Amino acid sequence: MSRTIRGRAHVYSRANINTDEIIPARYLNTHDHAILAQHAMEDIDKEFLARVQPGDILVAGEDFGCGSSREHAVWALRGAGIAAVVATNYARIFFRNSFNNGFLAVECARAADETTTGDDIEIDVDNGAFRNFTKGTTRDFVPLGEFVHELLDAGGLLPYIAKKTGTTYAPAGPQVDIKASSLGAKP
Amino acid sequence: MSRPQTITEKILAAHSGRDSVRPGEIVNAQIDLVVCHEITTPPAIQMMKRLGVHKVFDPDKLVVTPDHFVPNKDIQTAELTKELQRFVKEQGIKHYYELGEHGICHALIPEKGHILPGMTAVCADSHTTTLGAFGAFASGIGSTDLAAVLATGELWFRVPETLRFNLNGKLPKGVFAKDLILYIISKIGVDGARYCSMEYHGDAIPALSMEARMTIANMAVEAGGKGGIFHADAVTDEYVRARTDVAYTPFSSDAHAEYRSVMDIDVAMLEPIVALPSLPSNGRFIGEVGHVAIDQAYIGSCTNARIEDLREAAAIMKGKHIAKGVKAIVVPATTSIWKQALREGLFEIFTDAGCVVSTATCGACLGGSMGVLGKQEVCISTTNRNFTGRMGHPEALVYLASPATVAASAITGVITDPRPYMN
Ligand code: SF4
């Protein structure tokens, strides 16, 4: 992965945004990332999907991603175009799911308070810096540690294992979900 | 001399070929038990295959059951269950509990004797912490993690710090394990144990059944915990020995192990607790809840739908009828519990009282089926999460409580203290 990510901010400063808000359980009848992406954040912000563009960065407060273990939360956000998350801190399973997917998630205490939706921001992994070009501020974030860097560099846990065992991690094939996604029971 | 360690550190050390480990270190631990259900396993199977691995590391270490949307509630869930079945067949997995033997995995695993003290156990489901009741390291993981475990039998963990809770005294009548854990979460918050293990000690523990311990360990994740862990004792051994004769090696914390914090709780001073919407940490003693009329009472989930829970609810409902306009739904956690409740006559009590009884399923706990809430409906529930939208419509309101409190509330139609209803 690129070690610096620059994009537009989407700020959700409330604490404890949970995985039911990121991707409601009523959509867990699929693991197709594209379908999940169409429902990212819909219970918390109906405008999110209309606003988000590929490469944007989500900025959040404390304990982001708490609740269930569903990796669908990371897939839905990434599928919607989010390139990385900056939060005060994370619920542990969301945090590990991020790295396991080669998806950047950093902990930076003041980010949500000091950022406004639409700001031009940057996460500089090598220097551990979170920059807000719109506001002209820079904050350090909590170092990720060597192992997490290796995971991110490999592109996630499975490519990392493939690298260690001298195999390759094949790109995603066609999903086995049925196509008629509209047939499922709706809430 | 190695440094004194907690039970969690010892289990992780023993499973990663180390004498000792410290909080913050990353270890690669061997996994003894892998639990699979229909929601998070199918994506993991695909990912494992993309790794070029077509056989799981050890099929005998897997236990598989469909639980979230059983019986299949729509076409997609039917497809997910089919994928799970295909996987079981293709991998030759013998511990498979098909519809009719199924149950919510966190309740099913202990009851079938699959979890033993000292084990490492994972499942791509956050309430895997339930199994910590047995003195095991048990933690929820994601689907990618699961793919890695299926392929290699190992997984990375950051060794957690530990919070110690000393539970002393005797729980008063009408106050249950659920009240105790809701109390703890109300004190430390939904992220009070973030990345940490919650370890329980104290003279209240020998009197807690395995069911009660599972309720407490189950909700570790509602405080952000990586695990909730009890030490195995005579009660554990009796429970386990009734189900399996496989040998096990228990671990225990050293006397001078390091804890990030220690909290002493006199359980004798507790009262029934209700967590108000929409966070599990919004616990209030029942006297502070005020007048809350309910539309639905739900007794189910991996937290509180074991036989003891059903007995407690039935004792309150016996000979009574639920309030007019209230829907009351009882969902035993597993098929064996369902059968046991049938034999004990509990279903007659529930149905005479006006409840409906479902097969074992996660059901409405996650807004799946079997009692999904509509707009602005109010539900009191024995489940573990009352987040916005968790049990259905985002404007529905969920209150969390013990089975006794839920039963008493179903009778009166408002959130009610169960104690006057207990003989
Ligand atoms: S009962 Fe609820 S909390 Fe427990 S595993 Fe099922 S959905 Fe998750």
Coordinates of C-alpha atoms and ligand atoms in Angstrom, one line a residue:
Chain A
M1 CA 0.0 0.0 0.0
S2 CA 1.0 3.6 -0.4
R3 CA 2.4 4.9 2.8
T4 CA 0.8 8.3 2.5
I5 CA -2.9 8.7 2.0
R6 CA -4.4 12.1 1.2
G7 CA -8.1 12.8 0.7
R8 CA -11.2 14.6 1.8
A9 CA -12.5 14.1 5.3
H10 CA -15.9 12.8 6.5
V11 CA -16.1 13.5 10.2
Y12 CA -18.2 11.5 12.7
S13 CA -17.0 12.8 16.0
R14 CA -19.5 10.9 18.2
A15 CA -18.0 8.2 20.4
N16 CA -18.9 4.5 20.0
I17 CA -20.1 4.4 16.4
N18 CA -20.8 0.7 16.2
T19 CA -20.8 -1.9 13.4
D20 CA -24.6 -2.0 13.3
E21 CA -24.4 1.7 12.3
I22 CA -21.6 1.1 9.8
I23 CA -23.4 -1.8 8.2
P24 CA -26.7 -2.8 9.6
A25 CA -27.2 -6.5 10.4
R26 CA -30.1 -6.7 8.0
Y27 CA -27.6 -6.7 5.2
L28 CA -25.5 -9.5 6.6
N29 CA -27.2 -11.9 4.3
T30 CA -24.6 -11.1 1.8
H31 CA -20.8 -10.7 1.8
D32 CA -20.6 -9.1 -1.6
H33 CA -18.6 -6.0 -1.0
A34 CA -20.4 -4.0 -3.7
I35 CA -23.8 -4.7 -2.2
L36 CA -22.5 -3.9 1.3
A37 CA -21.0 -0.7 0.1
Q38 CA -24.5 0.5 -1.0
H39 CA -25.6 0.5 2.6
A40 CA -22.5 1.9 4.4
M41 CA -23.4 4.2 7.3
E42 CA -27.0 4.4 6.1
D43 CA -28.6 4.3 9.6
I44 CA -26.3 7.1 10.9
D45 CA -26.0 9.4 7.8
K46 CA -28.3 9.0 4.8
E47 CA -26.2 11.6 2.9
F48 CA -22.9 9.7 3.3
L49 CA -23.1 7.6 0.1
A50 CA -24.1 10.6 -2.0
R51 CA -21.1 12.5 -0.7
V52 CA -18.3 10.0 -0.5
Q53 CA -15.8 9.7 -3.3
P54 CA -13.0 7.2 -3.9
G55 CA -10.0 8.1 -1.7
D56 CA -11.9 9.9 1.0
I57 CA -10.9 9.5 4.6
L58 CA -13.3 8.8 7.5
V59 CA -12.5 10.7 10.7
A60 CA -14.1 9.5 13.9
G61 CA -14.1 9.8 17.7
E62 CA -13.6 7.2 20.4
D63 CA -14.2 3.4 20.1
F64 CA -15.0 3.4 16.4
G65 CA -16.4 0.1 15.1
C66 CA -17.5 -1.3 18.4
G67 CA -20.1 -4.0 18.5
S68 CA -20.0 -7.1 16.4
S69 CA -17.1 -8.8 14.8
R70 CA -18.4 -8.3 11.3
E71 CA -15.6 -7.6 8.8
H72 CA -18.5 -6.5 6.6
A73 CA -18.0 -3.1 8.3
V74 CA -14.5 -2.7 6.8
W75 CA -15.6 -4.0 3.5
A76 CA -18.6 -1.7 3.3
L77 CA -16.5 1.4 4.1
R78 CA -13.8 0.4 1.7
G79 CA -16.3 -0.6 -0.9
A80 CA -17.9 2.8 -0.6
G81 CA -14.6 4.5 -1.4
I82 CA -13.1 5.2 2.0
A83 CA -9.3 4.8 1.8
A84 CA -8.5 5.0 5.5
V85 CA -9.9 5.8 8.9
V86 CA -8.5 8.1 11.6
A87 CA -10.2 7.8 15.0
T88 CA -9.4 8.6 18.6
N89 CA -9.3 4.8 19.1
Y90 CA -11.1 1.6 17.9
A91 CA -12.9 -1.4 19.2
R92 CA -10.4 -4.2 18.9
I93 CA -12.0 -6.4 16.3
F94 CA -12.6 -3.5 13.9
F95 CA -9.0 -2.5 14.4
R96 CA -7.6 -6.0 13.6
N97 CA -10.1 -6.5 10.7
S98 CA -8.7 -3.3 9.2
F99 CA -5.1 -4.4 9.3
N100 CA -6.0 -7.9 8.2
N101 CA -7.5 -6.3 5.1
G102 CA -4.6 -4.1 4.5
F103 CA -6.8 -1.1 5.3
L104 CA -5.2 1.7 7.1
A105 CA -6.7 2.7 10.5
V106 CA -4.7 5.0 12.8
E107 CA -5.4 6.3 16.3
C108 CA -5.1 10.1 16.7
A109 CA -6.7 11.7 19.7
R110 CA -7.6 15.1 18.5
A111 CA -8.4 14.4 14.8
A112 CA -12.2 14.4 15.1
D113 CA -12.3 17.6 17.1
E114 CA -10.0 19.5 14.8
T115 CA -11.4 18.3 11.4
T116 CA -14.4 19.4 9.5
T117 CA -16.1 17.3 6.8
G118 CA -14.6 18.3 3.4
D119 CA -11.2 19.2 4.9
D120 CA -8.1 18.2 2.8
I121 CA -6.3 15.7 5.1
E122 CA -3.4 13.3 5.0
I123 CA -2.1 10.3 6.9
D124 CA 1.6 10.0 6.7
V125 CA 2.4 6.5 7.9
D126 CA 6.2 6.7 7.8
N127 CA 6.3 9.9 9.9
G128 CA 3.3 9.0 12.1
A129 CA 1.7 12.3 11.2
F130 CA -1.9 13.3 10.6
R131 CA -2.0 16.6 8.6
N132 CA -5.0 18.8 7.9
F133 CA -4.0 21.1 5.0
T134 CA -7.3 23.1 5.2
K135 CA -6.7 24.0 8.9
G136 CA -2.9 23.9 8.7
T137 CA -2.5 21.5 11.7
T138 CA -0.4 18.4 12.2
R139 CA -0.8 15.8 14.9
D140 CA 1.1 12.7 15.7
F141 CA -0.7 9.4 15.7
V142 CA 0.0 6.3 17.8
P143 CA 2.7 4.2 16.1
L144 CA 1.3 1.1 14.5
G145 CA 4.2 -1.2 15.3
E146 CA 6.4 -3.3 13.1
F147 CA 4.0 -6.3 12.6
V148 CA 1.1 -4.0 11.5
H149 CA 3.4 -2.3 9.0
E150 CA 4.3 -5.7 7.6
L151 CA 0.6 -6.6 7.3
L152 CA -0.2 -3.3 5.6
D153 CA 2.7 -3.6 3.2
A154 CA 1.7 -7.1 2.3
G155 CA -1.9 -5.9 1.7
G156 CA -3.4 -7.8 4.6
L157 CA -3.0 -10.9 6.6
L158 CA -3.7 -13.5 3.9
P159 CA -1.2 -11.9 1.4
Y160 CA 1.2 -11.7 4.3
I161 CA 0.8 -15.5 5.0
A162 CA 1.2 -16.2 1.3
K163 CA 4.4 -14.2 1.3
K164 CA 5.8 -16.1 4.3
T165 CA 4.9 -19.5 2.9
G166 CA 6.1 -18.7 -0.6
T167 CA 2.6 -18.9 -2.3
T168 CA 0.4 -16.2 -3.7
Y169 CA -2.9 -14.9 -2.6
A170 CA -5.2 -15.1 -5.6
P171 CA -7.4 -12.1 -6.5
A172 CA -11.0 -12.3 -5.6
G173 CA -13.0 -14.5 -7.9
P174 CA -16.7 -14.1 -8.6
Q175 CA -18.7 -14.0 -5.4
V176 CA -21.0 -16.9 -4.8
D177 CA -23.8 -14.7 -3.6
I178 CA -26.9 -14.9 -5.6
K179 CA -27.5 -12.0 -7.9
A180 CA -31.1 -11.3 -7.0
S181 CA -30.1 -9.3 -4.0
S182 CA -33.5 -7.6 -4.0
L183 CA -35.2 -10.9 -3.2
G184 CA -34.1 -11.0 0.4
A185 CA -36.4 -10.0 3.3
K186 CA -36.0 -6.4 4.0
P187 CA -36.3 -4.9 7.5
Chain B
M1 CA 12.3 -16.9 37.3
S2 CA 9.8 -15.6 34.8
R3 CA 7.6 -12.7 35.7
P4 CA 4.3 -13.5 37.4
Q5 CA 1.6 -13.8 34.8
T6 CA -2.2 -13.7 34.4
I7 CA -4.1 -16.7 33.3
T8 CA -4.6 -15.0 29.8
E9 CA -0.8 -14.4 29.5
K10 CA -0.1 -18.0 30.5
I11 CA -2.5 -19.5 28.0
L12 CA -1.2 -17.4 25.2
A13 CA 2.4 -18.2 26.1
A14 CA 1.8 -21.9 26.3
H15 CA 0.2 -21.8 22.8
S16 CA 2.9 -19.8 21.2
G17 CA 5.9 -21.8 22.4
R18 CA 7.0 -19.2 25.0
D19 CA 7.7 -19.3 28.7
S20 CA 6.1 -16.0 29.3
V21 CA 4.6 -13.1 27.4
R22 CA 3.9 -9.5 28.2
P23 CA 1.0 -7.2 27.4
G24 CA 1.5 -5.4 24.1
E25 CA 3.6 -8.2 22.5
I26 CA 2.4 -9.8 19.3
V27 CA 2.3 -13.6 19.5
N28 CA 1.3 -16.2 17.0
A29 CA -0.8 -18.7 19.0
Q30 CA -1.9 -22.2 18.1
I31 CA -5.7 -22.5 18.1
D32 CA -7.4 -25.4 19.8
L33 CA -11.0 -24.8 18.9
V34 CA -12.5 -23.0 15.8
V35 CA -16.2 -22.3 15.9
C36 CA -18.0 -21.6 12.6
H37 CA -21.5 -20.3 11.8
E38 CA -23.2 -19.3 8.5
I39 CA -22.7 -15.6 8.5
T40 CA -18.9 -15.1 8.8
T41 CA -17.6 -18.5 7.7
P42 CA -18.6 -18.5 4.0
P43 CA -16.4 -15.4 3.2
A44 CA -13.5 -17.0 5.1
I45 CA -13.8 -20.2 3.1
Q46 CA -13.4 -18.3 -0.1
M47 CA -10.4 -16.4 1.3
M48 CA -8.8 -19.6 2.5
K49 CA -9.1 -21.0 -1.1
R50 CA -7.6 -17.9 -2.6
L51 CA -4.6 -18.7 -0.4
G52 CA -4.3 -21.9 -2.4
V53 CA -5.3 -24.0 0.7
H54 CA -8.0 -26.5 0.0
K55 CA -7.9 -28.5 3.2
V56 CA -8.4 -26.9 6.7
F57 CA -5.6 -27.4 9.1
D58 CA -7.4 -30.0 11.2
P59 CA -11.1 -30.7 10.6
D60 CA -11.5 -32.2 14.1
K61 CA -10.8 -28.8 15.7
L62 CA -13.7 -27.2 14.0
V63 CA -17.2 -27.1 15.3
V64 CA -19.9 -25.9 12.9
T65 CA -23.5 -24.9 13.3
P66 CA -25.9 -22.5 11.5
D67 CA -27.4 -20.2 14.1
H68 CA -28.0 -16.6 13.0
F69 CA -30.9 -16.9 10.6
V70 CA -32.1 -20.4 11.2
P71 CA -34.3 -21.8 9.8
N72 CA -33.2 -19.8 6.7
K73 CA -35.2 -16.6 6.7
D74 CA -34.7 -15.7 3.0
I75 CA -33.0 -16.8 -0.1
Q76 CA -29.6 -15.3 0.7
T77 CA -29.4 -17.0 4.1
A78 CA -30.4 -20.3 2.5
E79 CA -27.4 -19.8 0.2
L80 CA -25.1 -19.1 3.1
T81 CA -26.3 -22.2 4.9
K82 CA -25.7 -24.2 1.8
E83 CA -22.2 -22.9 1.5
L84 CA -21.6 -24.0 5.2
Q85 CA -23.0 -27.5 4.5
R86 CA -20.8 -27.8 1.4
F87 CA -17.8 -26.9 3.4
V88 CA -18.6 -29.4 6.1
K89 CA -18.9 -32.2 3.6
E90 CA -15.9 -31.3 1.6
Q91 CA -13.7 -30.9 4.7
G92 CA -15.0 -34.0 6.5
I93 CA -16.0 -32.1 9.6
K94 CA -17.5 -34.4 12.1
H95 CA -18.6 -31.8 14.7
Y96 CA -21.5 -30.4 12.7
Y97 CA -24.8 -29.5 14.2
E98 CA -27.4 -29.4 11.5
L99 CA -30.8 -27.9 11.9
G100 CA -32.6 -30.0 14.5
E101 CA -29.4 -30.2 16.6
H102 CA -28.4 -26.6 16.1
G103 CA -28.0 -23.8 18.6
I104 CA -26.5 -20.4 19.0
C105 CA -22.8 -21.3 18.8
H106 CA -21.6 -19.7 22.0
A107 CA -24.2 -21.7 24.0
L108 CA -23.9 -24.9 21.9
I109 CA -20.1 -25.3 22.2
P110 CA -20.1 -25.6 26.0
E111 CA -23.1 -27.8 26.2
K112 CA -21.6 -30.3 23.7
G113 CA -18.3 -30.4 25.7
H114 CA -16.1 -28.8 23.1
I115 CA -14.6 -26.1 25.3
L116 CA -12.1 -27.1 28.0
P117 CA -10.1 -25.1 30.5
G118 CA -6.8 -23.9 29.1
M119 CA -7.8 -23.9 25.5
T120 CA -7.5 -21.2 22.9
A121 CA -10.8 -20.7 21.0
V122 CA -11.8 -18.4 18.3
C123 CA -14.9 -17.7 16.2
A124 CA -15.7 -15.0 13.8
D125 CA -18.2 -13.6 16.2
S126 CA -17.7 -11.1 18.9
H127 CA -19.5 -13.0 21.7
T128 CA -16.9 -15.8 21.6
T129 CA -15.8 -14.3 24.9
T130 CA -18.6 -16.5 26.4
L131 CA -16.2 -19.5 26.4
G132 CA -13.8 -17.6 28.8
A133 CA -16.2 -18.8 31.5
F134 CA -14.3 -22.1 31.3
G135 CA -10.8 -20.7 32.0
A136 CA -10.1 -20.6 28.3
F137 CA -8.7 -17.8 26.1
A138 CA -11.6 -17.1 23.8
S139 CA -12.0 -14.2 21.5
G140 CA -13.9 -12.9 18.6
I141 CA -12.1 -12.5 15.3
G142 CA -13.0 -11.4 11.7
S143 CA -13.5 -13.4 8.6
T144 CA -10.0 -12.8 7.4
D145 CA -8.6 -14.0 10.7
L146 CA -10.8 -17.1 10.4
A147 CA -9.4 -17.8 6.9
A148 CA -5.9 -17.6 8.3
V149 CA -6.8 -20.0 11.2
L150 CA -8.5 -22.4 8.8
A151 CA -5.5 -22.5 6.7
T152 CA -2.7 -22.5 9.3
G153 CA -4.2 -23.3 12.7
E154 CA -2.6 -20.2 14.2
L155 CA -3.4 -16.6 14.6
W156 CA -1.7 -13.4 15.7
F157 CA -2.8 -11.7 18.9
R158 CA -1.6 -8.7 20.8
V159 CA -1.2 -9.9 24.4
P160 CA -3.9 -7.9 26.3
E161 CA -3.6 -6.1 29.5
T162 CA -5.9 -7.5 32.2
L163 CA -8.5 -5.8 34.4
R164 CA -9.2 -7.7 37.6
F165 CA -12.7 -7.8 39.1
N166 CA -13.1 -9.1 42.7
L167 CA -16.7 -10.3 43.1
N168 CA -17.5 -10.8 46.8
G169 CA -20.6 -11.5 48.7
K170 CA -23.8 -13.3 47.7
L171 CA -26.2 -12.1 45.0
P172 CA -29.5 -11.1 46.5
K173 CA -32.7 -12.8 45.5
G174 CA -34.0 -11.4 42.2
V175 CA -30.5 -10.3 41.1
F176 CA -28.7 -12.3 38.5
A177 CA -25.4 -12.6 36.6
K178 CA -27.0 -10.3 33.9
D179 CA -27.5 -7.6 36.5
L180 CA -23.9 -8.0 37.7
I181 CA -22.4 -7.6 34.2
L182 CA -24.7 -4.7 33.3
Y183 CA -23.5 -3.1 36.5
I184 CA -19.9 -3.6 35.7
I185 CA -20.4 -2.2 32.1
S186 CA -22.2 0.8 33.5
K187 CA -19.2 1.5 35.8
I188 CA -16.5 1.1 33.2
G189 CA -18.3 2.0 30.0
V190 CA -18.6 0.4 26.6
D191 CA -14.9 0.8 26.0
G192 CA -13.7 0.5 29.6
A193 CA -12.0 -2.8 28.8
R194 CA -10.9 -2.0 25.2
Y195 CA -8.2 -4.4 24.1
C196 CA -8.2 -5.9 27.6
S197 CA -9.0 -9.2 29.3
M198 CA -11.6 -9.0 32.1
E199 CA -10.6 -11.5 34.8
Y200 CA -13.0 -12.5 37.6
H201 CA -12.1 -13.5 41.1
G202 CA -13.7 -13.4 44.5
D203 CA -15.8 -15.4 47.0
A204 CA -19.0 -14.9 45.0
I205 CA -17.8 -17.1 42.2
P206 CA -18.1 -20.6 43.6
A207 CA -21.9 -20.0 43.9
L208 CA -22.1 -18.9 40.3
S209 CA -23.2 -21.7 37.9
M210 CA -21.5 -22.1 34.6
E211 CA -24.6 -20.6 33.0
A212 CA -24.1 -17.5 35.1
R213 CA -20.4 -17.3 34.4
M214 CA -21.2 -17.6 30.7
T215 CA -23.6 -14.6 30.9
I216 CA -20.8 -12.5 32.5
A217 CA -18.1 -13.6 30.1
N218 CA -20.4 -13.2 27.1
M219 CA -20.8 -9.5 27.7
A220 CA -17.0 -8.7 28.0
V221 CA -17.2 -7.4 24.4
E222 CA -19.9 -4.9 25.5
A223 CA -17.2 -3.3 27.5
G224 CA -14.8 -3.6 24.6
G225 CA -13.0 -6.6 26.1
K226 CA -10.9 -9.1 24.2
G227 CA -12.0 -11.7 26.7
G228 CA -13.8 -12.4 29.9
I229 CA -12.1 -15.1 31.9
F230 CA -12.9 -17.2 35.1
H231 CA -10.6 -19.7 36.6
A232 CA -11.7 -23.3 36.3
D233 CA -12.9 -24.8 39.6
A234 CA -15.0 -27.7 40.9
V235 CA -18.2 -26.2 39.2
T236 CA -16.4 -26.0 35.9
D237 CA -15.0 -29.5 36.2
E238 CA -18.4 -31.0 37.0
Y239 CA -19.9 -29.3 34.0
V240 CA -17.2 -30.4 31.7
R241 CA -17.0 -33.9 33.0
A242 CA -20.7 -34.4 32.4
R243 CA -20.0 -33.9 28.7
T244 CA -16.6 -35.2 27.8
D245 CA -13.7 -37.2 29.1
V246 CA -11.0 -35.4 27.1
A247 CA -8.1 -34.4 29.5
Y248 CA -7.4 -30.7 30.0
T249 CA -4.7 -28.5 31.6
P250 CA -6.1 -25.6 33.5
F251 CA -4.1 -22.4 34.0
S252 CA -4.3 -19.8 36.8
S253 CA -3.0 -16.3 37.4
D254 CA 0.1 -16.0 39.6
A255 CA -0.4 -14.2 42.9
H256 CA 1.6 -11.2 41.9
A257 CA 0.4 -10.9 38.3
E258 CA 0.1 -7.4 36.9
Y259 CA -3.3 -5.9 36.5
R260 CA -4.1 -2.6 34.8
S261 CA -6.7 -2.0 37.4
V262 CA -8.6 -3.9 40.2
M263 CA -12.2 -3.3 41.0
D264 CA -13.9 -4.7 44.1
I265 CA -17.6 -5.3 43.9
D266 CA -19.8 -6.3 46.8
V267 CA -22.4 -8.2 44.8
A268 CA -24.8 -8.3 47.9
M269 CA -25.6 -4.6 47.4
L270 CA -26.7 -5.0 43.8
E271 CA -30.3 -4.7 42.6
P272 CA -31.9 -5.6 39.2
I273 CA -30.4 -3.4 36.5
V274 CA -31.8 -2.3 33.2
A275 CA -29.6 -0.8 30.4
L276 CA -31.5 2.0 28.7
P277 CA -31.3 2.6 25.0
S278 CA -29.0 2.8 23.1
L279 CA -25.8 1.6 24.9
P280 CA -25.2 -1.4 27.1
S281 CA -23.5 0.9 29.5
N282 CA -26.6 2.9 30.3
G283 CA -27.4 0.6 33.2
R284 CA -29.8 2.0 35.9
F285 CA -31.0 0.3 39.1
I286 CA -34.6 -0.7 38.4
G287 CA -35.9 1.9 40.9
E288 CA -34.4 4.7 38.7
V289 CA -35.9 3.5 35.4
G290 CA -39.3 5.2 35.8
H291 CA -42.5 4.3 33.9
V292 CA -41.6 2.7 30.5
A293 CA -44.4 0.9 28.6
I294 CA -43.2 -1.9 26.4
D295 CA -44.5 -3.4 23.1
Q296 CA -42.3 -6.5 23.2
A297 CA -40.5 -8.7 25.7
Y298 CA -37.8 -10.9 24.2
I299 CA -36.1 -13.8 26.0
G300 CA -33.3 -15.1 23.9
S301 CA -29.7 -14.9 22.7
C302 CA -26.3 -16.3 23.7
T303 CA -26.4 -14.1 26.8
N304 CA -29.5 -15.3 28.5
A305 CA -31.5 -18.2 27.0
R306 CA -29.9 -21.1 28.8
I307 CA -32.1 -23.5 30.8
E308 CA -31.6 -21.5 34.1
D309 CA -32.7 -18.3 32.4
L310 CA -35.8 -20.0 31.0
R311 CA -36.6 -21.4 34.5
E312 CA -36.3 -18.0 36.1
A313 CA -38.6 -16.4 33.5
A314 CA -41.1 -19.3 33.8
A315 CA -41.2 -19.1 37.6
I316 CA -42.4 -15.5 37.2
M317 CA -44.9 -16.2 34.5
K318 CA -46.4 -19.3 36.0
G319 CA -50.1 -18.9 36.3
K320 CA -50.1 -15.4 35.0
H321 CA -50.8 -13.8 31.6
I322 CA -48.8 -11.2 29.8
A323 CA -50.3 -7.7 29.5
K324 CA -52.7 -6.9 26.7
G325 CA -50.9 -5.5 23.7
V326 CA -47.5 -7.0 24.6
K327 CA -45.7 -9.5 22.4
A328 CA -43.6 -11.9 24.3
I329 CA -41.1 -14.2 22.5
V330 CA -39.1 -16.9 24.0
V331 CA -36.1 -18.3 22.0
P332 CA -34.1 -21.0 23.8
A333 CA -30.4 -20.8 22.9
T334 CA -30.0 -24.3 21.7
T335 CA -32.0 -27.3 20.6
S336 CA -31.0 -29.3 23.8
I337 CA -32.2 -26.4 26.0
W338 CA -35.4 -26.3 24.0
K339 CA -36.0 -30.0 24.6
Q340 CA -35.1 -29.7 28.3
A341 CA -37.5 -26.7 28.7
L342 CA -40.2 -28.8 26.9
R343 CA -39.6 -31.7 29.3
E344 CA -39.8 -29.4 32.3
G345 CA -43.1 -28.0 31.3
L346 CA -41.8 -24.5 30.8
F347 CA -43.3 -24.1 27.3
E348 CA -46.7 -24.8 28.8
I349 CA -46.2 -22.0 31.3
F350 CA -44.9 -19.6 28.6
T351 CA -47.7 -20.4 26.1
D352 CA -50.4 -20.3 28.7
A353 CA -49.1 -16.9 29.7
G354 CA -49.4 -15.7 26.0
C355 CA -45.8 -16.0 24.9
V356 CA -44.7 -17.6 21.6
V357 CA -41.8 -20.0 21.7
S358 CA -39.3 -20.3 18.8
T359 CA -36.7 -22.8 17.8
A360 CA -33.2 -21.9 18.8
T361 CA -31.9 -19.0 16.7
C362 CA -30.2 -15.6 17.1
G363 CA -33.5 -14.3 15.8
A364 CA -34.4 -10.8 16.8
C365 CA -31.2 -10.3 18.9
L366 CA -29.7 -8.9 15.7
G367 CA -32.9 -7.9 14.1
G368 CA -32.8 -11.0 11.9
S369 CA -36.2 -12.7 12.3
M370 CA -38.5 -13.9 15.0
G371 CA -39.5 -10.6 16.5
V372 CA -37.9 -7.7 14.6
L373 CA -39.0 -4.3 15.9
G374 CA -40.9 -1.7 14.0
K375 CA -40.5 2.1 14.2
Q376 CA -40.6 3.4 17.7
E377 CA -41.5 0.0 19.2
V378 CA -40.1 -0.5 22.7
C379 CA -38.6 -3.8 23.7
I380 CA -37.2 -5.2 26.9
S381 CA -34.8 -7.9 26.1
T382 CA -32.4 -10.4 27.6
T383 CA -29.9 -9.9 24.8
N384 CA -26.6 -8.0 25.0
R385 CA -26.9 -5.0 22.6
N386 CA -29.4 -2.2 22.5
F387 CA -27.6 -0.2 19.8
T388 CA -29.6 1.9 17.4
G389 CA -31.2 -0.4 14.8
R390 CA -29.9 -3.6 16.5
M391 CA -33.2 -5.4 16.8
G392 CA -34.9 -3.8 13.8
H393 CA -36.0 -0.2 13.0
P394 CA -33.4 2.4 13.8
E395 CA -36.1 4.3 15.9
A396 CA -37.0 1.2 18.0
L397 CA -35.9 1.3 21.6
V398 CA -34.3 -1.6 23.3
Y399 CA -33.8 -2.0 27.1
L400 CA -31.5 -4.8 28.3
A401 CA -32.3 -6.8 31.5
S402 CA -32.2 -10.2 33.1
P403 CA -34.8 -12.9 32.2
A404 CA -36.6 -12.3 35.5
T405 CA -37.0 -8.6 34.8
V406 CA -38.1 -9.2 31.2
A407 CA -40.7 -11.8 32.4
A408 CA -42.1 -9.5 35.1
S409 CA -42.2 -6.6 32.5
A410 CA -44.1 -8.8 30.1
I411 CA -46.7 -9.5 32.7
T412 CA -47.3 -5.8 33.6
G413 CA -46.6 -4.2 30.3
V414 CA -44.2 -1.8 31.8
I415 CA -40.6 -2.2 32.9
T416 CA -41.0 -3.9 36.2
D417 CA -38.9 -5.0 39.2
P418 CA -39.1 -8.8 39.3
R419 CA -38.5 -9.2 43.0
P420 CA -42.1 -8.8 44.2
Y421 CA -43.0 -11.6 41.7
M422 CA -40.6 -14.1 43.2
N423 CA -41.7 -16.5 45.9
Ligands
SF4_1 S1 -27.5 -14.4 20.0 FE1 -27.1 -12.3 19.3 S2 -25.2 -11.7 20.2 FE2 -25.4 -13.9 20.4 S3 -24.3 -14.7 18.6 FE3 -26.4 -14.5 18.0 S4 -26.6 -12.5 17.1 FE4 -24.7 -12.5 18.2

